Amino acid sequence: SGGEQSPRLFQFREDGFLVLEHFFTAEECDSMRNQIQRIVSEMEVPPHCRTEFSTKEEEQLRAQGSSDYFLTSGDKIRFFFEKGVLDERGNFLIPKEKSISKIGHALHAHDPVFKQITHSSKVQELGRKLGLERPVVVQSMYIFKQPGIGGEVTPHQDATFLHTQPLGRILGFWIALEDATRENGCLWFIPGSHTSGITRRMVRAASGSSTCVEFVGSEPAYDNSQFIPLPISKGGLILIHGEVVHKSELNSSGSSRHAFTFHVMEAKDTSWSKENWLQPTPELPFPSLYT
């Protein structure tokens, strides 16, 4: 393993996250932003699919759980909206491109631009430096964090949603497509919070229940003073351990905070929980990160 990387890898193992500034070029960021603009401009949203995205537990269950649209989005490109952007009939109150919260969960598989970024040689090389032997890509998301309405993401661990046996096999790659600042909702982390497992899981509900997912366990009350902000400039990459506690605040600024994020699982000697909302499908088995 490369000597100059080892202090950084040590840092990642200590903190549960690692900031790599300017990992992607401005051109690469712009190509993703342009591509998403194209996807949004062509987006037709069937009224029954107008699921608002929320991270508060009850709203999550109501909005996502009552909707097959979310559960079956793992191998597709689908659209999720901010709260308060639709009237009771499901019509947009503001322009659709300003109302969208995120697009998921298979951009890495179905879109040429995002596929190329996800499997770029830089990313593959980083995977090798991290010692990943059989990494597979499990999901991707484009997150908009719209000006003024980009909702907060409450403190959570990614392994709550993407559970593996054993734990410690999930790794998030979070790419800032524009500067992420304290004002527009950068990520905040509790350093070292990735070492004590998880206390909550989101699982597929038993068939016949009113929601399609439910939470088992509970999120502890985190000490707000332990979080540190990680502002990062356009093109920067944040590596996120599957069990590190992180959050982001409401975007109250006038500028958006676009990000592209994908999650990788070390598939060697790992089992993916059958209870996870996201499941590989015959159409889209989890693709290898290495090409």
mmCIF file of C-alpha atoms in Angstrom:
data_model
loop_
_atom_site.group_PDB
_atom_site.id
_atom_site.type_symbol
_atom_site.label_atom_id
_atom_site.label_comp_id
_atom_site.label_asym_id
_atom_site.label_seq_id
_atom_site.Cartn_x
_atom_site.Cartn_y
_atom_site.Cartn_z
ATOM 1 C CA SER A 1 0.000 0.000 0.000
ATOM 2 C CA GLY A 2 1.263 3.487 -0.881
ATOM 3 C CA GLY A 3 3.248 5.075 1.928
ATOM 4 C CA GLU A 4 1.935 8.605 1.462
ATOM 5 C CA GLN A 5 -1.631 7.335 1.838
ATOM 6 C CA SER A 6 -1.116 5.533 5.121
ATOM 7 C CA PRO A 7 -1.462 8.530 7.488
ATOM 8 C CA ARG A 8 -4.744 9.301 5.731
ATOM 9 C CA LEU A 9 -5.955 5.735 6.026
ATOM 10 C CA PHE A 10 -5.015 5.805 9.687
ATOM 11 C CA GLN A 11 -7.094 8.990 9.997
ATOM 12 C CA PHE A 12 -10.048 7.289 8.283
ATOM 13 C CA ARG A 13 -9.887 4.344 10.686
ATOM 14 C CA GLU A 14 -9.666 6.728 13.663
ATOM 15 C CA ASP A 15 -12.443 9.133 12.640
ATOM 16 C CA GLY A 16 -14.749 7.046 10.470
ATOM 17 C CA PHE A 17 -14.540 9.635 7.680
ATOM 18 C CA LEU A 18 -11.909 11.142 5.429
ATOM 19 C CA VAL A 19 -11.962 14.393 3.452
ATOM 20 C CA LEU A 20 -10.126 14.320 0.116
ATOM 21 C CA GLU A 21 -10.265 17.815 -1.371
ATOM 22 C CA HIS A 22 -10.277 18.237 -5.192
ATOM 23 C CA PHE A 23 -10.615 14.510 -5.861
ATOM 24 C CA PHE A 24 -12.713 15.227 -8.948
ATOM 25 C CA THR A 25 -12.153 18.056 -11.401
ATOM 26 C CA ALA A 26 -14.528 20.978 -11.927
ATOM 27 C CA GLU A 27 -15.223 19.520 -15.402
ATOM 28 C CA GLU A 28 -16.251 16.165 -13.912
ATOM 29 C CA CYS A 29 -18.574 17.954 -11.460
ATOM 30 C CA ASP A 30 -20.099 20.046 -14.238
ATOM 31 C CA SER A 31 -20.659 16.987 -16.414
ATOM 32 C CA MET A 32 -22.712 15.432 -13.577
ATOM 33 C CA ARG A 33 -24.665 18.636 -12.982
ATOM 34 C CA ASN A 34 -25.413 19.017 -16.690
ATOM 35 C CA GLN A 35 -26.506 15.418 -16.955
ATOM 36 C CA ILE A 36 -28.858 15.701 -13.980
ATOM 37 C CA GLN A 37 -30.370 18.843 -15.494
ATOM 38 C CA ARG A 38 -31.101 16.818 -18.612
ATOM 39 C CA ILE A 39 -32.659 14.005 -16.568
ATOM 40 C CA VAL A 40 -34.844 16.445 -14.593
ATOM 41 C CA SER A 41 -35.985 18.294 -17.703
ATOM 42 C CA GLU A 42 -37.206 14.998 -19.168
ATOM 43 C CA MET A 43 -38.762 13.845 -15.886
ATOM 44 C CA GLU A 44 -42.433 13.000 -16.020
ATOM 45 C CA VAL A 45 -43.779 12.422 -12.546
ATOM 46 C CA PRO A 46 -46.857 10.227 -12.379
ATOM 47 C CA PRO A 47 -49.091 11.738 -9.674
ATOM 48 C CA HIS A 48 -49.128 8.528 -7.610
ATOM 49 C CA CYS A 49 -45.322 8.657 -7.511
ATOM 50 C CA ARG A 50 -45.129 12.080 -5.979
ATOM 51 C CA THR A 51 -43.511 10.830 -2.809
ATOM 52 C CA GLU A 52 -42.113 13.524 -0.573
ATOM 53 C CA PHE A 53 -38.739 12.659 0.922
ATOM 54 C CA SER A 54 -38.244 13.054 4.646
ATOM 55 C CA THR A 55 -35.853 11.769 7.263
ATOM 56 C CA LYS A 56 -38.107 12.132 10.300
ATOM 57 C CA GLU A 57 -39.136 8.624 11.225
ATOM 58 C CA GLU A 58 -42.939 8.902 11.049
ATOM 59 C CA GLU A 59 -42.825 10.920 7.850
ATOM 60 C CA GLN A 60 -40.346 8.439 6.422
ATOM 61 C CA LEU A 61 -42.737 5.621 7.129
ATOM 62 C CA ARG A 62 -45.704 7.516 5.757
ATOM 63 C CA ALA A 63 -44.057 8.891 2.652
ATOM 64 C CA GLN A 64 -41.742 6.046 1.703
ATOM 65 C CA GLY A 65 -43.352 3.165 3.494
ATOM 66 C CA SER A 66 -46.765 3.605 1.960
ATOM 67 C CA SER A 67 -45.156 3.705 -1.417
ATOM 68 C CA ASP A 68 -43.951 0.900 -3.549
ATOM 69 C CA TYR A 69 -42.247 3.628 -5.571
ATOM 70 C CA PHE A 70 -39.473 3.915 -2.982
ATOM 71 C CA LEU A 71 -39.116 0.180 -2.315
ATOM 72 C CA THR A 72 -38.726 -0.651 -5.987
ATOM 73 C CA SER A 73 -36.325 2.208 -6.792
ATOM 74 C CA GLY A 74 -33.142 0.224 -6.131
ATOM 75 C CA ASP A 75 -32.579 -0.715 -9.747
ATOM 76 C CA LYS A 76 -34.145 2.381 -11.349
ATOM 77 C CA ILE A 77 -33.749 6.152 -11.653
ATOM 78 C CA ARG A 78 -36.535 7.690 -9.590
ATOM 79 C CA PHE A 79 -37.477 11.086 -8.179
ATOM 80 C CA PHE A 80 -38.123 12.180 -4.577
ATOM 81 C CA PHE A 81 -39.383 15.612 -3.555
ATOM 82 C CA GLU A 82 -38.983 18.111 -0.747
ATOM 83 C CA LYS A 83 -41.806 18.697 1.729
ATOM 84 C CA GLY A 84 -44.327 21.385 0.928
ATOM 85 C CA VAL A 85 -43.678 21.583 -2.815
ATOM 86 C CA LEU A 86 -46.902 19.818 -3.838
ATOM 87 C CA ASP A 87 -50.489 20.814 -3.167
ATOM 88 C CA GLU A 88 -53.019 18.288 -1.911
ATOM 89 C CA ARG A 89 -53.747 17.202 -5.468
ATOM 90 C CA GLY A 90 -50.091 16.423 -6.092
ATOM 91 C CA ASN A 91 -49.435 19.405 -8.359
ATOM 92 C CA PHE A 92 -46.216 21.387 -8.076
ATOM 93 C CA LEU A 93 -46.381 24.692 -6.220
ATOM 94 C CA ILE A 94 -42.918 25.679 -7.465
ATOM 95 C CA PRO A 95 -40.957 24.739 -10.623
ATOM 96 C CA LYS A 96 -40.239 21.008 -10.620
ATOM 97 C CA GLU A 97 -36.466 21.476 -10.942
ATOM 98 C CA LYS A 98 -36.538 23.477 -7.680
ATOM 99 C CA SER A 99 -38.753 20.964 -5.865
ATOM 100 C CA ILE A 100 -36.721 17.815 -6.170
ATOM 101 C CA SER A 101 -34.852 16.478 -3.149
ATOM 102 C CA LYS A 102 -32.996 13.529 -4.596
ATOM 103 C CA ILE A 103 -32.790 11.080 -7.473
ATOM 104 C CA GLY A 104 -32.031 7.405 -6.731
ATOM 105 C CA HIS A 105 -31.002 4.696 -6.562
ATOM 106 C CA ALA A 106 -29.329 3.312 -9.676
ATOM 107 C CA LEU A 107 -27.762 6.251 -11.516
ATOM 108 C CA HIS A 108 -24.445 4.373 -11.296
ATOM 109 C CA ALA A 109 -25.904 1.544 -13.386
ATOM 110 C CA HIS A 110 -28.235 3.261 -15.834
ATOM 111 C CA ASP A 111 -26.655 6.613 -16.639
ATOM 112 C CA PRO A 112 -23.415 6.749 -18.625
ATOM 113 C CA VAL A 113 -22.056 9.885 -16.919
ATOM 114 C CA PHE A 114 -22.647 8.660 -13.359
ATOM 115 C CA LYS A 115 -21.502 5.170 -14.238
ATOM 116 C CA GLN A 116 -18.196 6.542 -15.515
ATOM 117 C CA ILE A 117 -17.636 8.600 -12.358
ATOM 118 C CA THR A 118 -18.529 5.705 -10.039
ATOM 119 C CA HIS A 119 -16.128 3.328 -11.796
ATOM 120 C CA SER A 120 -13.469 5.944 -12.559
ATOM 121 C CA SER A 121 -9.881 4.790 -12.213
ATOM 122 C CA LYS A 122 -9.387 7.228 -9.295
ATOM 123 C CA VAL A 123 -12.221 5.601 -7.368
ATOM 124 C CA GLN A 124 -11.017 2.083 -8.171
ATOM 125 C CA GLU A 125 -7.493 2.998 -7.078
ATOM 126 C CA LEU A 126 -8.835 4.422 -3.815
ATOM 127 C CA GLY A 127 -10.772 1.187 -3.255
ATOM 128 C CA ARG A 128 -7.540 -0.768 -3.647
ATOM 129 C CA LYS A 129 -5.690 1.548 -1.246
ATOM 130 C CA LEU A 130 -8.472 0.940 1.258
ATOM 131 C CA GLY A 131 -7.877 -2.784 0.876
ATOM 132 C CA LEU A 132 -11.260 -3.583 -0.695
ATOM 133 C CA GLU A 133 -11.059 -6.996 -2.356
ATOM 134 C CA ARG A 134 -14.508 -7.490 -3.874
ATOM 135 C CA PRO A 135 -16.285 -4.145 -3.667
ATOM 136 C CA VAL A 136 -19.740 -3.926 -5.255
ATOM 137 C CA VAL A 137 -21.872 -0.810 -5.751
ATOM 138 C CA VAL A 138 -25.184 -1.095 -3.909
ATOM 139 C CA GLN A 139 -26.820 2.280 -4.549
ATOM 140 C CA SER A 140 -26.312 5.845 -5.714
ATOM 141 C CA MET A 141 -28.139 9.123 -5.207
ATOM 142 C CA TYR A 142 -28.006 12.643 -6.536
ATOM 143 C CA ILE A 143 -28.872 15.029 -3.698
ATOM 144 C CA PHE A 144 -29.955 18.602 -4.474
ATOM 145 C CA LYS A 145 -30.249 20.311 -1.074
ATOM 146 C CA GLN A 146 -32.311 23.092 -2.674
ATOM 147 C CA PRO A 147 -31.815 26.728 -1.590
ATOM 148 C CA GLY A 148 -34.131 27.732 1.247
ATOM 149 C CA ILE A 149 -35.986 24.394 1.421
ATOM 150 C CA GLY A 150 -33.278 21.699 1.307
ATOM 151 C CA GLY A 151 -34.391 19.758 4.367
ATOM 152 C CA GLU A 152 -32.212 18.710 7.276
ATOM 153 C CA VAL A 153 -30.974 15.138 7.443
ATOM 154 C CA THR A 154 -31.154 14.064 11.072
ATOM 155 C CA PRO A 155 -28.203 12.240 12.693
ATOM 156 C CA HIS A 156 -27.953 8.703 11.346
ATOM 157 C CA GLN A 157 -25.643 5.846 10.395
ATOM 158 C CA ASP A 158 -25.788 4.515 6.834
ATOM 159 C CA ALA A 159 -25.743 0.927 8.116
ATOM 160 C CA THR A 160 -29.212 1.579 9.596
ATOM 161 C CA PHE A 161 -30.475 1.412 6.006
ATOM 162 C CA LEU A 162 -27.784 -0.797 4.443
ATOM 163 C CA HIS A 163 -27.217 -3.595 6.922
ATOM 164 C CA THR A 164 -24.553 -6.261 6.479
ATOM 165 C CA GLN A 165 -23.276 -9.260 8.412
ATOM 166 C CA PRO A 166 -20.672 -8.511 9.697
ATOM 167 C CA LEU A 167 -20.936 -4.740 10.072
ATOM 168 C CA GLY A 168 -18.119 -2.522 8.822
ATOM 169 C CA ARG A 169 -18.532 -3.528 5.175
ATOM 170 C CA ILE A 170 -20.352 -0.442 3.877
ATOM 171 C CA LEU A 171 -18.500 2.611 2.610
ATOM 172 C CA GLY A 172 -20.052 5.827 1.310
ATOM 173 C CA PHE A 173 -18.436 8.051 -1.329
ATOM 174 C CA TRP A 174 -19.876 11.577 -1.075
ATOM 175 C CA ILE A 175 -18.889 14.003 -3.850
ATOM 176 C CA ALA A 176 -19.481 17.755 -3.573
ATOM 177 C CA LEU A 177 -20.618 19.037 -6.976
ATOM 178 C CA GLU A 178 -20.557 22.596 -5.647
ATOM 179 C CA ASP A 179 -18.935 24.066 -2.551
ATOM 180 C CA ALA A 180 -20.588 22.661 0.578
ATOM 181 C CA THR A 181 -20.518 25.257 3.353
ATOM 182 C CA ARG A 182 -21.972 25.644 6.842
ATOM 183 C CA GLU A 183 -24.547 27.997 5.318
ATOM 184 C CA ASN A 184 -25.832 25.667 2.593
ATOM 185 C CA GLY A 185 -25.908 22.433 4.572
ATOM 186 C CA CYS A 186 -22.503 20.699 4.610
ATOM 187 C CA LEU A 187 -22.128 17.359 6.388
ATOM 188 C CA TRP A 188 -21.400 17.157 10.138
ATOM 189 C CA PHE A 189 -19.776 14.130 11.810
ATOM 190 C CA ILE A 190 -19.064 12.783 15.275
ATOM 191 C CA PRO A 191 -15.412 11.655 14.932
ATOM 192 C CA GLY A 192 -14.836 8.111 16.154
ATOM 193 C CA SER A 193 -18.557 7.285 16.361
ATOM 194 C CA HIS A 194 -18.187 4.330 13.972
ATOM 195 C CA THR A 195 -16.897 1.828 16.518
ATOM 196 C CA SER A 196 -19.910 0.936 18.633
ATOM 197 C CA GLY A 197 -22.232 -0.758 16.163
ATOM 198 C CA ILE A 198 -25.744 0.410 15.302
ATOM 199 C CA THR A 199 -28.848 0.838 17.428
ATOM 200 C CA ARG A 200 -31.517 1.147 14.763
ATOM 201 C CA ARG A 201 -32.405 -0.637 11.521
ATOM 202 C CA MET A 202 -34.867 0.119 8.772
ATOM 203 C CA VAL A 203 -36.287 -3.191 7.566
ATOM 204 C CA ARG A 204 -38.883 -4.393 5.080
ATOM 205 C CA ALA A 205 -42.180 -4.746 6.905
ATOM 206 C CA ALA A 206 -44.074 -8.033 6.985
ATOM 207 C CA SER A 207 -46.354 -8.304 3.975
ATOM 208 C CA GLY A 208 -49.813 -7.020 4.685
ATOM 209 C CA SER A 209 -48.703 -4.239 7.024
ATOM 210 C CA SER A 210 -49.698 -0.666 6.217
ATOM 211 C CA THR A 211 -46.145 0.460 5.446
ATOM 212 C CA CYS A 212 -43.478 -1.347 3.467
ATOM 213 C CA VAL A 213 -40.644 -0.484 5.835
ATOM 214 C CA GLU A 214 -40.387 -0.156 9.595
ATOM 215 C CA PHE A 215 -37.728 0.805 12.129
ATOM 216 C CA VAL A 216 -36.381 -1.622 14.701
ATOM 217 C CA GLY A 217 -34.541 -0.169 17.680
ATOM 218 C CA SER A 218 -34.119 3.558 18.252
ATOM 219 C CA GLU A 219 -31.681 6.339 17.459
ATOM 220 C CA PRO A 220 -29.941 7.479 20.667
ATOM 221 C CA ALA A 221 -29.952 11.161 21.577
ATOM 222 C CA TYR A 222 -26.626 12.408 20.221
ATOM 223 C CA ASP A 223 -24.732 15.211 21.920
ATOM 224 C CA ASN A 224 -24.894 18.117 19.481
ATOM 225 C CA SER A 225 -21.598 19.531 20.701
ATOM 226 C CA GLN A 226 -19.774 16.422 19.472
ATOM 227 C CA PHE A 227 -20.549 17.093 15.798
ATOM 228 C CA ILE A 228 -17.943 18.843 13.700
ATOM 229 C CA PRO A 229 -18.793 20.460 10.337
ATOM 230 C CA LEU A 230 -16.951 19.320 7.207
ATOM 231 C CA PRO A 231 -17.194 22.107 4.652
ATOM 232 C CA ILE A 232 -15.632 20.962 1.385
ATOM 233 C CA SER A 233 -15.080 22.594 -1.957
ATOM 234 C CA LYS A 234 -16.480 21.542 -5.315
ATOM 235 C CA GLY A 235 -14.886 18.278 -6.464
ATOM 236 C CA GLY A 236 -14.035 17.151 -2.939
ATOM 237 C CA LEU A 237 -14.787 13.609 -1.793
ATOM 238 C CA ILE A 238 -15.795 12.548 1.702
ATOM 239 C CA LEU A 239 -15.376 8.861 2.527
ATOM 240 C CA ILE A 240 -18.010 7.777 5.023
ATOM 241 C CA HIS A 241 -17.732 4.633 7.156
ATOM 242 C CA GLY A 242 -21.077 2.789 7.264
ATOM 243 C CA GLU A 243 -21.390 3.224 11.028
ATOM 244 C CA VAL A 244 -20.157 6.790 11.548
ATOM 245 C CA VAL A 245 -22.822 9.202 12.862
ATOM 246 C CA HIS A 246 -23.446 12.158 10.552
ATOM 247 C CA LYS A 247 -26.111 14.727 9.680
ATOM 248 C CA SER A 248 -26.709 17.895 7.694
ATOM 249 C CA GLU A 249 -28.686 21.000 8.558
ATOM 250 C CA LEU A 250 -31.459 22.723 6.628
ATOM 251 C CA ASN A 251 -30.155 24.750 3.697
ATOM 252 C CA SER A 252 -31.329 28.237 4.573
ATOM 253 C CA SER A 253 -28.958 29.912 2.098
ATOM 254 C CA GLY A 254 -29.675 31.143 -1.402
ATOM 255 C CA SER A 255 -27.435 28.545 -3.059
ATOM 256 C CA SER A 256 -27.968 24.845 -3.648
ATOM 257 C CA ARG A 257 -25.591 22.124 -2.418
ATOM 258 C CA HIS A 258 -25.605 19.414 -5.064
ATOM 259 C CA ALA A 259 -23.848 16.144 -4.270
ATOM 260 C CA PHE A 260 -23.508 12.744 -5.879
ATOM 261 C CA THR A 261 -23.125 9.856 -3.490
ATOM 262 C CA PHE A 262 -22.790 6.118 -3.852
ATOM 263 C CA HIS A 263 -22.323 3.216 -1.456
ATOM 264 C CA VAL A 264 -19.975 0.300 -1.843
ATOM 265 C CA MET A 265 -20.012 -3.007 0.020
ATOM 266 C CA GLU A 266 -17.020 -5.274 0.495
ATOM 267 C CA ALA A 267 -18.705 -8.455 -0.751
ATOM 268 C CA LYS A 268 -15.936 -10.816 0.349
ATOM 269 C CA ASP A 269 -17.172 -12.873 3.327
ATOM 270 C CA THR A 270 -20.144 -10.549 3.740
ATOM 271 C CA SER A 271 -23.859 -11.172 3.637
ATOM 272 C CA TRP A 272 -26.318 -8.476 2.616
ATOM 273 C CA SER A 273 -29.393 -8.447 4.847
ATOM 274 C CA LYS A 274 -32.538 -9.869 3.234
ATOM 275 C CA GLU A 275 -34.443 -7.373 5.392
ATOM 276 C CA ASN A 276 -32.850 -4.284 3.799
ATOM 277 C CA TRP A 277 -35.282 -2.174 1.774
ATOM 278 C CA LEU A 278 -32.797 -2.280 -1.091
ATOM 279 C CA GLN A 279 -32.256 -5.660 -2.724
ATOM 280 C CA PRO A 280 -30.260 -6.715 -5.764
ATOM 281 C CA THR A 281 -32.569 -7.776 -8.590
ATOM 282 C CA PRO A 282 -32.163 -10.152 -11.539
ATOM 283 C CA GLU A 283 -32.119 -7.015 -13.733
ATOM 284 C CA LEU A 284 -29.464 -5.383 -11.560
ATOM 285 C CA PRO A 285 -27.248 -7.580 -9.393
ATOM 286 C CA PHE A 286 -24.849 -5.335 -7.453
ATOM 287 C CA PRO A 287 -22.100 -4.504 -9.996
ATOM 288 C CA SER A 288 -18.423 -4.858 -9.141
ATOM 289 C CA LEU A 289 -16.660 -1.540 -8.481
ATOM 290 C CA TYR A 290 -13.580 -2.877 -10.268
ATOM 291 C CA THR A 291 -13.869 -3.097 -14.055
#
